[in-house]
């Protein structure tokens, strides 16, 4: 995807909430929430997310066995292609080291959620600061502000020009293997998206009547930005954060799959589990299916909810 295409999609999302109120006077978020409650896509996405979060928070306390205990090591012979599938005491079977897969999936959900949330927060907070500065400079900064905005956006365009996964892999390779590295690498990839989105939303809000009224009343520019423009520019950013969680989970799992994640394979994480299972796929495909399905369904849940929120906030679809 070209930089121009990425920028157009981001700008489109920024424009979705440029109107502070609907024609009926109802608040934007109140009407959006009513639309979400009637959306099957939003309900399914929210249900998937709720289940995932519940498993991540409570699952480690419900594991029937220690996720790192090689209790059944004597029953599997990877060199001979002999594995143990699902059975009464091991609902998902056991892996190549004799560990209970069900227990590892429950604990791995927490690690996957942690990586996705922290990475998204890194991108969101940093992108918010950069995009807020650029948007404020372009909206109320005059000629000097426009030059500052132009410099910042050219840097952001350079980041957008690189494929996100390639950029994340490059950062992770330089920083070395660790869970922190994965979080930072995936978070950095998200920065230009949030920065562009907030800046575009602030530009859309900059010409609103309430901003012009505040200017005419002599309200300080800094106060206009902080108390008026930014709060009314956050809707598309929140939507993007939901979508970015799905992307963060997939990219973090991809880095772990490529061997750039946590160097300790004993710590359950769905991406690491998938990487470990690839060698035994011919003889024990379920070892790879479980974490892969977990990643796909979780990412799908965040995507469905994010897309439903995007549609609910679209002024062209509000009646």
PDB file of C-alpha atoms in Angstrom:
ATOM      1  CA  UNK A   1       0.000   0.000   0.000  1.00  0.00           C
ATOM      2  CA  UNK A   2       1.422   3.387  -1.061  1.00  0.00           C
ATOM      3  CA  UNK A   3       1.897   6.322   1.290  1.00  0.00           C
ATOM      4  CA  UNK A   4      -0.805   8.252  -0.567  1.00  0.00           C
ATOM      5  CA  UNK A   5      -3.309   5.435  -0.109  1.00  0.00           C
ATOM      6  CA  UNK A   6      -2.505   5.087   3.600  1.00  0.00           C
ATOM      7  CA  UNK A   7      -2.803   8.840   4.079  1.00  0.00           C
ATOM      8  CA  UNK A   8      -6.161   8.979   2.266  1.00  0.00           C
ATOM      9  CA  UNK A   9      -7.618   6.215   4.457  1.00  0.00           C
ATOM     10  CA  UNK A  10      -6.401   7.941   7.615  1.00  0.00           C
ATOM     11  CA  UNK A  11      -7.734  11.298   6.455  1.00  0.00           C
ATOM     12  CA  UNK A  12     -11.116   9.733   5.642  1.00  0.00           C
ATOM     13  CA  UNK A  13     -11.418   8.347   9.162  1.00  0.00           C
ATOM     14  CA  UNK A  14     -10.446  11.746  10.568  1.00  0.00           C
ATOM     15  CA  UNK A  15     -13.257  13.384   8.630  1.00  0.00           C
ATOM     16  CA  UNK A  16     -15.911  10.968   9.878  1.00  0.00           C
ATOM     17  CA  UNK A  17     -16.348  12.857  13.140  1.00  0.00           C
ATOM     18  CA  UNK A  18     -15.714  16.415  12.044  1.00  0.00           C
ATOM     19  CA  UNK A  19     -19.271  17.343  13.061  1.00  0.00           C
ATOM     20  CA  UNK A  20     -19.583  17.866  16.771  1.00  0.00           C
ATOM     21  CA  UNK A  21     -23.338  17.267  16.931  1.00  0.00           C
ATOM     22  CA  UNK A  22     -25.876  15.583  14.723  1.00  0.00           C
ATOM     23  CA  UNK A  23     -28.755  17.398  13.110  1.00  0.00           C
ATOM     24  CA  UNK A  24     -31.073  16.243  15.896  1.00  0.00           C
ATOM     25  CA  UNK A  25     -28.857  17.710  18.575  1.00  0.00           C
ATOM     26  CA  UNK A  26     -27.924  14.316  20.046  1.00  0.00           C
ATOM     27  CA  UNK A  27     -24.301  13.875  21.011  1.00  0.00           C
ATOM     28  CA  UNK A  28     -22.116  12.033  18.532  1.00  0.00           C
ATOM     29  CA  UNK A  29     -21.161   9.243  20.912  1.00  0.00           C
ATOM     30  CA  UNK A  30     -24.680   8.765  22.238  1.00  0.00           C
ATOM     31  CA  UNK A  31     -26.053   8.190  18.757  1.00  0.00           C
ATOM     32  CA  UNK A  32     -23.055   6.035  17.836  1.00  0.00           C
ATOM     33  CA  UNK A  33     -23.710   3.873  20.886  1.00  0.00           C
ATOM     34  CA  UNK A  34     -27.331   3.417  19.840  1.00  0.00           C
ATOM     35  CA  UNK A  35     -26.168   2.282  16.408  1.00  0.00           C
ATOM     36  CA  UNK A  36     -23.644  -0.096  17.952  1.00  0.00           C
ATOM     37  CA  UNK A  37     -26.326  -1.750  20.069  1.00  0.00           C
ATOM     38  CA  UNK A  38     -28.229  -2.584  16.890  1.00  0.00           C
ATOM     39  CA  UNK A  39     -25.161  -3.827  15.006  1.00  0.00           C
ATOM     40  CA  UNK A  40     -24.674  -7.590  14.920  1.00  0.00           C
ATOM     41  CA  UNK A  41     -21.052  -7.034  13.902  1.00  0.00           C
ATOM     42  CA  UNK A  42     -20.414  -4.909  16.997  1.00  0.00           C
ATOM     43  CA  UNK A  43     -22.128  -7.414  19.291  1.00  0.00           C
ATOM     44  CA  UNK A  44     -20.113 -10.338  17.933  1.00  0.00           C
ATOM     45  CA  UNK A  45     -16.856  -8.379  18.123  1.00  0.00           C
ATOM     46  CA  UNK A  46     -17.556  -7.226  21.675  1.00  0.00           C
ATOM     47  CA  UNK A  47     -18.441 -10.782  22.742  1.00  0.00           C
ATOM     48  CA  UNK A  48     -15.193 -12.162  21.298  1.00  0.00           C
ATOM     49  CA  UNK A  49     -13.160  -9.432  22.982  1.00  0.00           C
ATOM     50  CA  UNK A  50     -14.914  -9.939  26.311  1.00  0.00           C
ATOM     51  CA  UNK A  51     -14.239 -13.681  26.179  1.00  0.00           C
ATOM     52  CA  UNK A  52     -10.588 -13.101  25.274  1.00  0.00           C
ATOM     53  CA  UNK A  53     -10.073 -10.585  28.095  1.00  0.00           C
ATOM     54  CA  UNK A  54     -11.828 -12.890  30.557  1.00  0.00           C
ATOM     55  CA  UNK A  55      -9.595 -15.815  29.579  1.00  0.00           C
ATOM     56  CA  UNK A  56      -6.498 -13.602  29.785  1.00  0.00           C
ATOM     57  CA  UNK A  57      -7.369 -12.318  33.257  1.00  0.00           C
ATOM     58  CA  UNK A  58      -8.878 -15.416  34.867  1.00  0.00           C
ATOM     59  CA  UNK A  59      -7.423 -18.242  32.769  1.00  0.00           C
ATOM     60  CA  UNK A  60      -4.034 -18.511  34.503  1.00  0.00           C
ATOM     61  CA  UNK A  61      -5.836 -19.200  37.783  1.00  0.00           C
ATOM     62  CA  UNK A  62      -7.902 -21.995  36.215  1.00  0.00           C
ATOM     63  CA  UNK A  63      -5.120 -23.984  34.576  1.00  0.00           C
ATOM     64  CA  UNK A  64      -5.358 -27.663  35.514  1.00  0.00           C
ATOM     65  CA  UNK A  65      -1.571 -28.035  35.331  1.00  0.00           C
ATOM     66  CA  UNK A  66       1.508 -25.843  35.486  1.00  0.00           C
ATOM     67  CA  UNK A  67       2.084 -24.561  31.925  1.00  0.00           C
ATOM     68  CA  UNK A  68       5.832 -25.230  32.090  1.00  0.00           C
ATOM     69  CA  UNK A  69       5.677 -28.657  33.769  1.00  0.00           C
ATOM     70  CA  UNK A  70       6.905 -31.458  31.484  1.00  0.00           C
ATOM     71  CA  UNK A  71       4.724 -33.978  33.281  1.00  0.00           C
ATOM     72  CA  UNK A  72       4.123 -36.229  30.254  1.00  0.00           C
ATOM     73  CA  UNK A  73       7.603 -35.989  28.718  1.00  0.00           C
ATOM     74  CA  UNK A  74       7.903 -39.738  28.572  1.00  0.00           C
ATOM     75  CA  UNK A  75       4.782 -40.116  26.416  1.00  0.00           C
ATOM     76  CA  UNK A  76       5.910 -38.066  23.415  1.00  0.00           C
ATOM     77  CA  UNK A  77       8.729 -38.866  21.001  1.00  0.00           C
ATOM     78  CA  UNK A  78       9.141 -35.968  18.547  1.00  0.00           C
ATOM     79  CA  UNK A  79      12.015 -37.661  16.723  1.00  0.00           C
ATOM     80  CA  UNK A  80       9.730 -40.562  15.842  1.00  0.00           C
ATOM     81  CA  UNK A  81       6.695 -38.373  15.198  1.00  0.00           C
ATOM     82  CA  UNK A  82       4.763 -39.802  18.143  1.00  0.00           C
ATOM     83  CA  UNK A  83       2.513 -37.309  19.941  1.00  0.00           C
ATOM     84  CA  UNK A  84      -0.477 -37.410  22.262  1.00  0.00           C
ATOM     85  CA  UNK A  85      -3.664 -35.687  21.079  1.00  0.00           C
ATOM     86  CA  UNK A  86      -6.690 -34.527  23.062  1.00  0.00           C
ATOM     87  CA  UNK A  87      -7.799 -36.836  25.852  1.00  0.00           C
ATOM     88  CA  UNK A  88      -9.634 -36.726  29.168  1.00  0.00           C
ATOM     89  CA  UNK A  89      -6.796 -35.348  31.281  1.00  0.00           C
ATOM     90  CA  UNK A  90      -5.349 -33.160  28.508  1.00  0.00           C
ATOM     91  CA  UNK A  91      -8.195 -31.462  26.651  1.00  0.00           C
ATOM     92  CA  UNK A  92      -5.956 -30.057  23.904  1.00  0.00           C
ATOM     93  CA  UNK A  93      -3.316 -32.770  24.069  1.00  0.00           C
ATOM     94  CA  UNK A  94       0.334 -32.264  25.025  1.00  0.00           C
ATOM     95  CA  UNK A  95       3.185 -30.602  23.175  1.00  0.00           C
ATOM     96  CA  UNK A  96       6.585 -31.913  22.087  1.00  0.00           C
ATOM     97  CA  UNK A  97       8.001 -31.446  25.588  1.00  0.00           C
ATOM     98  CA  UNK A  98       5.140 -33.150  27.414  1.00  0.00           C
ATOM     99  CA  UNK A  99       3.405 -29.952  28.565  1.00  0.00           C
ATOM    100  CA  UNK A 100      -0.366 -29.533  28.747  1.00  0.00           C
ATOM    101  CA  UNK A 101      -1.493 -27.451  25.741  1.00  0.00           C
ATOM    102  CA  UNK A 102      -4.759 -26.316  27.315  1.00  0.00           C
ATOM    103  CA  UNK A 103      -2.919 -24.797  30.281  1.00  0.00           C
ATOM    104  CA  UNK A 104      -0.411 -23.125  27.970  1.00  0.00           C
ATOM    105  CA  UNK A 105      -3.194 -21.623  25.833  1.00  0.00           C
ATOM    106  CA  UNK A 106      -4.860 -20.103  28.901  1.00  0.00           C
ATOM    107  CA  UNK A 107      -1.628 -18.547  30.172  1.00  0.00           C
ATOM    108  CA  UNK A 108      -0.570 -17.530  26.662  1.00  0.00           C
ATOM    109  CA  UNK A 109      -3.733 -15.448  26.259  1.00  0.00           C
ATOM    110  CA  UNK A 110      -2.529 -13.083  29.002  1.00  0.00           C
ATOM    111  CA  UNK A 111       0.870 -12.637  27.348  1.00  0.00           C
ATOM    112  CA  UNK A 112      -0.764 -11.986  23.980  1.00  0.00           C
ATOM    113  CA  UNK A 113      -3.164  -9.421  25.482  1.00  0.00           C
ATOM    114  CA  UNK A 114      -0.323  -7.734  27.367  1.00  0.00           C
ATOM    115  CA  UNK A 115       1.777  -7.349  24.234  1.00  0.00           C
ATOM    116  CA  UNK A 116      -1.142  -6.043  22.175  1.00  0.00           C
ATOM    117  CA  UNK A 117      -2.330  -3.507  24.752  1.00  0.00           C
ATOM    118  CA  UNK A 118       1.127  -2.164  25.666  1.00  0.00           C
ATOM    119  CA  UNK A 119       2.197  -1.900  22.024  1.00  0.00           C
ATOM    120  CA  UNK A 120      -1.000  -0.043  21.145  1.00  0.00           C
ATOM    121  CA  UNK A 121      -0.556   2.309  24.107  1.00  0.00           C
ATOM    122  CA  UNK A 122       2.998   3.092  22.988  1.00  0.00           C
ATOM    123  CA  UNK A 123       1.778   3.969  19.512  1.00  0.00           C
ATOM    124  CA  UNK A 124      -1.284   5.831  20.804  1.00  0.00           C
ATOM    125  CA  UNK A 125       0.491   8.007  23.374  1.00  0.00           C
ATOM    126  CA  UNK A 126       3.470   8.863  21.175  1.00  0.00           C
ATOM    127  CA  UNK A 127       1.295   9.409  18.112  1.00  0.00           C
ATOM    128  CA  UNK A 128      -1.061  11.556  20.192  1.00  0.00           C
ATOM    129  CA  UNK A 129       1.781  13.828  21.264  1.00  0.00           C
ATOM    130  CA  UNK A 130       3.222  14.150  17.763  1.00  0.00           C
ATOM    131  CA  UNK A 131      -0.141  14.489  16.023  1.00  0.00           C
ATOM    132  CA  UNK A 132      -1.424  16.928  18.642  1.00  0.00           C
ATOM    133  CA  UNK A 133       1.630  19.152  18.248  1.00  0.00           C
ATOM    134  CA  UNK A 134       1.413  19.044  14.464  1.00  0.00           C
ATOM    135  CA  UNK A 135      -2.337  19.642  14.416  1.00  0.00           C
ATOM    136  CA  UNK A 136      -2.131  22.542  16.858  1.00  0.00           C
ATOM    137  CA  UNK A 137       0.683  24.124  14.857  1.00  0.00           C
ATOM    138  CA  UNK A 138      -1.206  23.772  11.564  1.00  0.00           C
ATOM    139  CA  UNK A 139      -4.546  24.936  12.966  1.00  0.00           C
ATOM    140  CA  UNK A 140      -3.608  27.950  15.065  1.00  0.00           C
ATOM    141  CA  UNK A 141       0.133  28.402  14.622  1.00  0.00           C
ATOM    142  CA  UNK A 142       0.143  30.714  11.606  1.00  0.00           C
ATOM    143  CA  UNK A 143       2.896  30.516   9.004  1.00  0.00           C
ATOM    144  CA  UNK A 144       5.481  29.287  11.515  1.00  0.00           C
ATOM    145  CA  UNK A 145       3.114  26.603  12.713  1.00  0.00           C
ATOM    146  CA  UNK A 146       2.455  25.442   9.184  1.00  0.00           C
ATOM    147  CA  UNK A 147       6.197  25.032   8.596  1.00  0.00           C
ATOM    148  CA  UNK A 148       6.514  23.021  11.821  1.00  0.00           C
ATOM    149  CA  UNK A 149       3.561  20.888  10.740  1.00  0.00           C
ATOM    150  CA  UNK A 150       5.138  20.297   7.326  1.00  0.00           C
ATOM    151  CA  UNK A 151       8.438  19.107   8.843  1.00  0.00           C
ATOM    152  CA  UNK A 152       6.692  16.745  11.266  1.00  0.00           C
ATOM    153  CA  UNK A 153       4.444  15.292   8.575  1.00  0.00           C
ATOM    154  CA  UNK A 154       7.338  14.603   6.206  1.00  0.00           C
ATOM    155  CA  UNK A 155       8.946  12.549   8.957  1.00  0.00           C
ATOM    156  CA  UNK A 156       5.653  10.719   9.522  1.00  0.00           C
ATOM    157  CA  UNK A 157       5.354  10.085   5.765  1.00  0.00           C
ATOM    158  CA  UNK A 158       8.799   8.464   5.804  1.00  0.00           C
ATOM    159  CA  UNK A 159       7.589   6.046   8.484  1.00  0.00           C
ATOM    160  CA  UNK A 160       4.377   5.337   6.570  1.00  0.00           C
ATOM    161  CA  UNK A 161       6.380   4.601   3.420  1.00  0.00           C
ATOM    162  CA  UNK A 162       7.917   1.508   5.032  1.00  0.00           C
ATOM    163  CA  UNK A 163       5.845  -1.693   5.252  1.00  0.00           C
ATOM    164  CA  UNK A 164       4.753  -1.988   8.869  1.00  0.00           C
ATOM    165  CA  UNK A 165       5.946  -5.552   9.420  1.00  0.00           C
ATOM    166  CA  UNK A 166       9.326  -4.830   7.794  1.00  0.00           C
ATOM    167  CA  UNK A 167       9.775  -1.792  10.053  1.00  0.00           C
ATOM    168  CA  UNK A 168       8.829  -3.830  13.130  1.00  0.00           C
ATOM    169  CA  UNK A 169      11.218  -6.636  12.174  1.00  0.00           C
ATOM    170  CA  UNK A 170      14.048  -4.137  11.633  1.00  0.00           C
ATOM    171  CA  UNK A 171      13.513  -2.532  15.038  1.00  0.00           C
ATOM    172  CA  UNK A 172      13.243  -5.891  16.803  1.00  0.00           C
ATOM    173  CA  UNK A 173      16.394  -7.186  15.079  1.00  0.00           C
ATOM    174  CA  UNK A 174      18.387  -4.148  16.219  1.00  0.00           C
ATOM    175  CA  UNK A 175      17.109  -4.220  19.822  1.00  0.00           C
ATOM    176  CA  UNK A 176      17.470  -7.983  20.317  1.00  0.00           C
ATOM    177  CA  UNK A 177      15.123 -10.702  21.515  1.00  0.00           C
ATOM    178  CA  UNK A 178      12.761  -9.850  24.369  1.00  0.00           C
ATOM    179  CA  UNK A 179       9.109  -9.292  25.093  1.00  0.00           C
ATOM    180  CA  UNK A 180       9.829  -5.590  25.615  1.00  0.00           C
ATOM    181  CA  UNK A 181      11.418  -5.421  22.170  1.00  0.00           C
ATOM    182  CA  UNK A 182       8.253  -6.806  20.558  1.00  0.00           C
ATOM    183  CA  UNK A 183       6.091  -4.243  22.372  1.00  0.00           C
ATOM    184  CA  UNK A 184       8.319  -1.335  21.335  1.00  0.00           C
ATOM    185  CA  UNK A 185       8.707  -2.521  17.738  1.00  0.00           C
ATOM    186  CA  UNK A 186       4.969  -2.977  17.205  1.00  0.00           C
ATOM    187  CA  UNK A 187       4.223   0.265  19.058  1.00  0.00           C
ATOM    188  CA  UNK A 188       6.577   2.312  16.891  1.00  0.00           C
ATOM    189  CA  UNK A 189       4.846   1.000  13.777  1.00  0.00           C
ATOM    190  CA  UNK A 190       1.536   2.391  15.099  1.00  0.00           C
ATOM    191  CA  UNK A 191       2.882   5.910  15.793  1.00  0.00           C
ATOM    192  CA  UNK A 192       2.495   7.439  12.292  1.00  0.00           C
ATOM    193  CA  UNK A 193      -1.082   6.168  11.960  1.00  0.00           C
ATOM    194  CA  UNK A 194      -2.219   7.794  15.213  1.00  0.00           C
ATOM    195  CA  UNK A 195      -0.230  10.962  14.535  1.00  0.00           C
ATOM    196  CA  UNK A 196      -1.700  11.403  11.043  1.00  0.00           C
ATOM    197  CA  UNK A 197      -5.189  10.590  12.258  1.00  0.00           C
ATOM    198  CA  UNK A 198      -5.237  13.054  15.158  1.00  0.00           C
ATOM    199  CA  UNK A 199      -3.661  15.774  13.067  1.00  0.00           C
ATOM    200  CA  UNK A 200      -6.231  15.274  10.284  1.00  0.00           C
ATOM    201  CA  UNK A 201      -9.098  15.310  12.769  1.00  0.00           C
ATOM    202  CA  UNK A 202      -7.796  18.513  14.356  1.00  0.00           C
ATOM    203  CA  UNK A 203      -7.567  20.179  10.950  1.00  0.00           C
ATOM    204  CA  UNK A 204     -11.173  19.170  10.273  1.00  0.00           C
ATOM    205  CA  UNK A 205     -12.228  20.681  13.602  1.00  0.00           C
ATOM    206  CA  UNK A 206     -10.129  23.812  13.118  1.00  0.00           C
ATOM    207  CA  UNK A 207     -12.735  25.502  10.930  1.00  0.00           C
ATOM    208  CA  UNK A 208     -15.706  24.653  13.143  1.00  0.00           C
ATOM    209  CA  UNK A 209     -17.995  27.434  14.383  1.00  0.00           C
ATOM    210  CA  UNK A 210     -17.079  26.945  18.029  1.00  0.00           C
ATOM    211  CA  UNK A 211     -13.390  27.478  17.211  1.00  0.00           C
ATOM    212  CA  UNK A 212     -14.137  30.666  15.267  1.00  0.00           C
ATOM    213  CA  UNK A 213     -16.332  31.878  18.122  1.00  0.00           C
ATOM    214  CA  UNK A 214     -13.580  31.213  20.666  1.00  0.00           C
ATOM    215  CA  UNK A 215     -11.094  33.141  18.525  1.00  0.00           C
ATOM    216  CA  UNK A 216     -13.437  36.107  18.211  1.00  0.00           C
ATOM    217  CA  UNK A 217     -13.877  36.183  21.988  1.00  0.00           C
ATOM    218  CA  UNK A 218     -10.131  36.368  22.470  1.00  0.00           C
ATOM    219  CA  UNK A 219      -9.672  32.928  24.039  1.00  0.00           C
ATOM    220  CA  UNK A 220      -6.014  31.938  24.147  1.00  0.00           C
ATOM    221  CA  UNK A 221      -4.969  29.578  21.357  1.00  0.00           C
ATOM    222  CA  UNK A 222      -3.529  27.030  23.746  1.00  0.00           C
ATOM    223  CA  UNK A 223      -6.812  26.852  25.623  1.00  0.00           C
ATOM    224  CA  UNK A 224      -8.776  26.443  22.387  1.00  0.00           C
ATOM    225  CA  UNK A 225      -6.580  23.522  21.366  1.00  0.00           C
ATOM    226  CA  UNK A 226      -6.563  21.754  24.747  1.00  0.00           C
ATOM    227  CA  UNK A 227     -10.171  22.300  25.822  1.00  0.00           C
ATOM    228  CA  UNK A 228     -11.987  22.364  22.483  1.00  0.00           C
ATOM    229  CA  UNK A 229     -10.187  21.015  19.418  1.00  0.00           C
ATOM    230  CA  UNK A 230      -8.437  17.967  20.904  1.00  0.00           C
ATOM    231  CA  UNK A 231     -11.459  16.610  22.863  1.00  0.00           C
ATOM    232  CA  UNK A 232     -13.606  16.862  19.732  1.00  0.00           C
ATOM    233  CA  UNK A 233     -10.924  15.179  17.618  1.00  0.00           C
ATOM    234  CA  UNK A 234     -10.576  11.989  19.656  1.00  0.00           C
ATOM    235  CA  UNK A 235     -13.421   9.939  18.172  1.00  0.00           C
ATOM    236  CA  UNK A 236     -11.509   8.567  15.157  1.00  0.00           C
ATOM    237  CA  UNK A 237      -8.449   7.994  17.330  1.00  0.00           C
ATOM    238  CA  UNK A 238     -10.455   5.781  19.672  1.00  0.00           C
ATOM    239  CA  UNK A 239     -11.815   3.832  16.709  1.00  0.00           C
ATOM    240  CA  UNK A 240      -8.306   3.382  15.330  1.00  0.00           C
ATOM    241  CA  UNK A 241      -7.027   2.199  18.717  1.00  0.00           C
ATOM    242  CA  UNK A 242      -9.558  -0.654  18.608  1.00  0.00           C
ATOM    243  CA  UNK A 243      -8.458  -1.622  15.094  1.00  0.00           C
ATOM    244  CA  UNK A 244      -4.788  -1.265  16.033  1.00  0.00           C
ATOM    245  CA  UNK A 245      -5.169  -3.801  18.822  1.00  0.00           C
ATOM    246  CA  UNK A 246      -5.957  -6.422  16.204  1.00  0.00           C
ATOM    247  CA  UNK A 247      -2.953  -5.379  14.121  1.00  0.00           C
ATOM    248  CA  UNK A 248      -0.692  -5.298  17.179  1.00  0.00           C
ATOM    249  CA  UNK A 249      -1.645  -8.842  18.191  1.00  0.00           C
ATOM    250  CA  UNK A 250      -0.985 -10.174  14.683  1.00  0.00           C
ATOM    251  CA  UNK A 251       2.327  -8.333  14.253  1.00  0.00           C
ATOM    252  CA  UNK A 252       3.540  -9.284  17.735  1.00  0.00           C
ATOM    253  CA  UNK A 253       2.726 -12.914  17.007  1.00  0.00           C
ATOM    254  CA  UNK A 254       4.546 -12.623  13.678  1.00  0.00           C
ATOM    255  CA  UNK A 255       7.679 -11.302  15.400  1.00  0.00           C
ATOM    256  CA  UNK A 256       7.531 -14.139  17.928  1.00  0.00           C
ATOM    257  CA  UNK A 257       7.022 -16.602  15.086  1.00  0.00           C
ATOM    258  CA  UNK A 258      10.157 -15.244  13.379  1.00  0.00           C
ATOM    259  CA  UNK A 259      12.168 -15.780  16.558  1.00  0.00           C
ATOM    260  CA  UNK A 260      12.387 -12.115  17.557  1.00  0.00           C
ATOM    261  CA  UNK A 261      10.137 -12.366  20.605  1.00  0.00           C
ATOM    262  CA  UNK A 262      10.739 -13.665  24.106  1.00  0.00           C
ATOM    263  CA  UNK A 263      13.917 -15.766  24.059  1.00  0.00           C
ATOM    264  CA  UNK A 264      12.550 -18.041  26.805  1.00  0.00           C
ATOM    265  CA  UNK A 265      10.409 -20.641  24.991  1.00  0.00           C
ATOM    266  CA  UNK A 266       9.107 -21.916  28.320  1.00  0.00           C
ATOM    267  CA  UNK A 267       6.923 -18.814  28.746  1.00  0.00           C
ATOM    268  CA  UNK A 268       3.615 -19.448  26.937  1.00  0.00           C
ATOM    269  CA  UNK A 269       2.696 -16.910  24.266  1.00  0.00           C
ATOM    270  CA  UNK A 270       0.586 -17.743  21.249  1.00  0.00           C
ATOM    271  CA  UNK A 271       3.124 -16.513  18.705  1.00  0.00           C
ATOM    272  CA  UNK A 272       5.929 -18.491  20.390  1.00  0.00           C
ATOM    273  CA  UNK A 273       3.719 -21.585  20.607  1.00  0.00           C
ATOM    274  CA  UNK A 274       2.976 -21.311  16.890  1.00  0.00           C
ATOM    275  CA  UNK A 275       6.687 -21.028  16.100  1.00  0.00           C
ATOM    276  CA  UNK A 276       7.494 -24.085  18.203  1.00  0.00           C
ATOM    277  CA  UNK A 277       4.752 -26.137  16.556  1.00  0.00           C
ATOM    278  CA  UNK A 278       5.812 -25.564  12.948  1.00  0.00           C
ATOM    279  CA  UNK A 279       8.474 -28.293  13.098  1.00  0.00           C
ATOM    280  CA  UNK A 280       5.898 -30.893  14.051  1.00  0.00           C
ATOM    281  CA  UNK A 281       2.999 -29.826  11.859  1.00  0.00           C
ATOM    282  CA  UNK A 282       2.978 -33.029   9.793  1.00  0.00           C
ATOM    283  CA  UNK A 283       2.586 -35.272  12.831  1.00  0.00           C
ATOM    284  CA  UNK A 284       0.811 -32.954  15.311  1.00  0.00           C
ATOM    285  CA  UNK A 285      -1.062 -30.203  13.409  1.00  0.00           C
ATOM    286  CA  UNK A 286      -3.254 -29.354  16.400  1.00  0.00           C
ATOM    287  CA  UNK A 287      -0.221 -27.897  18.191  1.00  0.00           C
ATOM    288  CA  UNK A 288      -0.208 -25.137  15.571  1.00  0.00           C
ATOM    289  CA  UNK A 289      -3.968 -24.930  15.049  1.00  0.00           C
ATOM    290  CA  UNK A 290      -4.802 -23.934  18.631  1.00  0.00           C
ATOM    291  CA  UNK A 291      -2.608 -20.789  18.876  1.00  0.00           C
ATOM    292  CA  UNK A 292      -3.307 -19.859  15.252  1.00  0.00           C
ATOM    293  CA  UNK A 293      -7.075 -20.002  15.784  1.00  0.00           C
ATOM    294  CA  UNK A 294      -6.708 -18.030  19.015  1.00  0.00           C
ATOM    295  CA  UNK A 295      -4.783 -15.269  17.242  1.00  0.00           C
ATOM    296  CA  UNK A 296      -7.179 -15.121  14.292  1.00  0.00           C
ATOM    297  CA  UNK A 297     -10.381 -15.072  16.364  1.00  0.00           C
ATOM    298  CA  UNK A 298      -9.036 -12.449  18.771  1.00  0.00           C
ATOM    299  CA  UNK A 299      -7.865 -10.186  15.951  1.00  0.00           C
ATOM    300  CA  UNK A 300     -11.227 -10.694  14.226  1.00  0.00           C
ATOM    301  CA  UNK A 301     -13.080  -9.597  17.370  1.00  0.00           C
ATOM    302  CA  UNK A 302     -11.186  -6.301  17.594  1.00  0.00           C
ATOM    303  CA  UNK A 303     -11.572  -5.757  13.849  1.00  0.00           C
ATOM    304  CA  UNK A 304     -15.345  -6.335  13.897  1.00  0.00           C
ATOM    305  CA  UNK A 305     -15.842  -3.948  16.813  1.00  0.00           C
ATOM    306  CA  UNK A 306     -13.549  -1.324  15.266  1.00  0.00           C
ATOM    307  CA  UNK A 307     -15.295  -1.468  11.896  1.00  0.00           C
ATOM    308  CA  UNK A 308     -18.690  -1.259  13.596  1.00  0.00           C
ATOM    309  CA  UNK A 309     -17.535   1.816  15.521  1.00  0.00           C
ATOM    310  CA  UNK A 310     -16.247   3.364  12.296  1.00  0.00           C
ATOM    311  CA  UNK A 311     -19.630   2.865  10.616  1.00  0.00           C
ATOM    312  CA  UNK A 312     -21.504   4.151  13.667  1.00  0.00           C
ATOM    313  CA  UNK A 313     -19.475   7.373  13.618  1.00  0.00           C
ATOM    314  CA  UNK A 314     -19.765   7.923   9.872  1.00  0.00           C
ATOM    315  CA  UNK A 315     -21.984  10.991   9.302  1.00  0.00           C
ATOM    316  CA  UNK A 316     -23.035   9.642   5.887  1.00  0.00           C
ATOM    317  CA  UNK A 317     -24.663   6.634   7.589  1.00  0.00           C
ATOM    318  CA  UNK A 318     -26.320   8.514  10.449  1.00  0.00           C
ATOM    319  CA  UNK A 319     -29.950   9.256   9.909  1.00  0.00           C
TER     320      UNK A 319
END
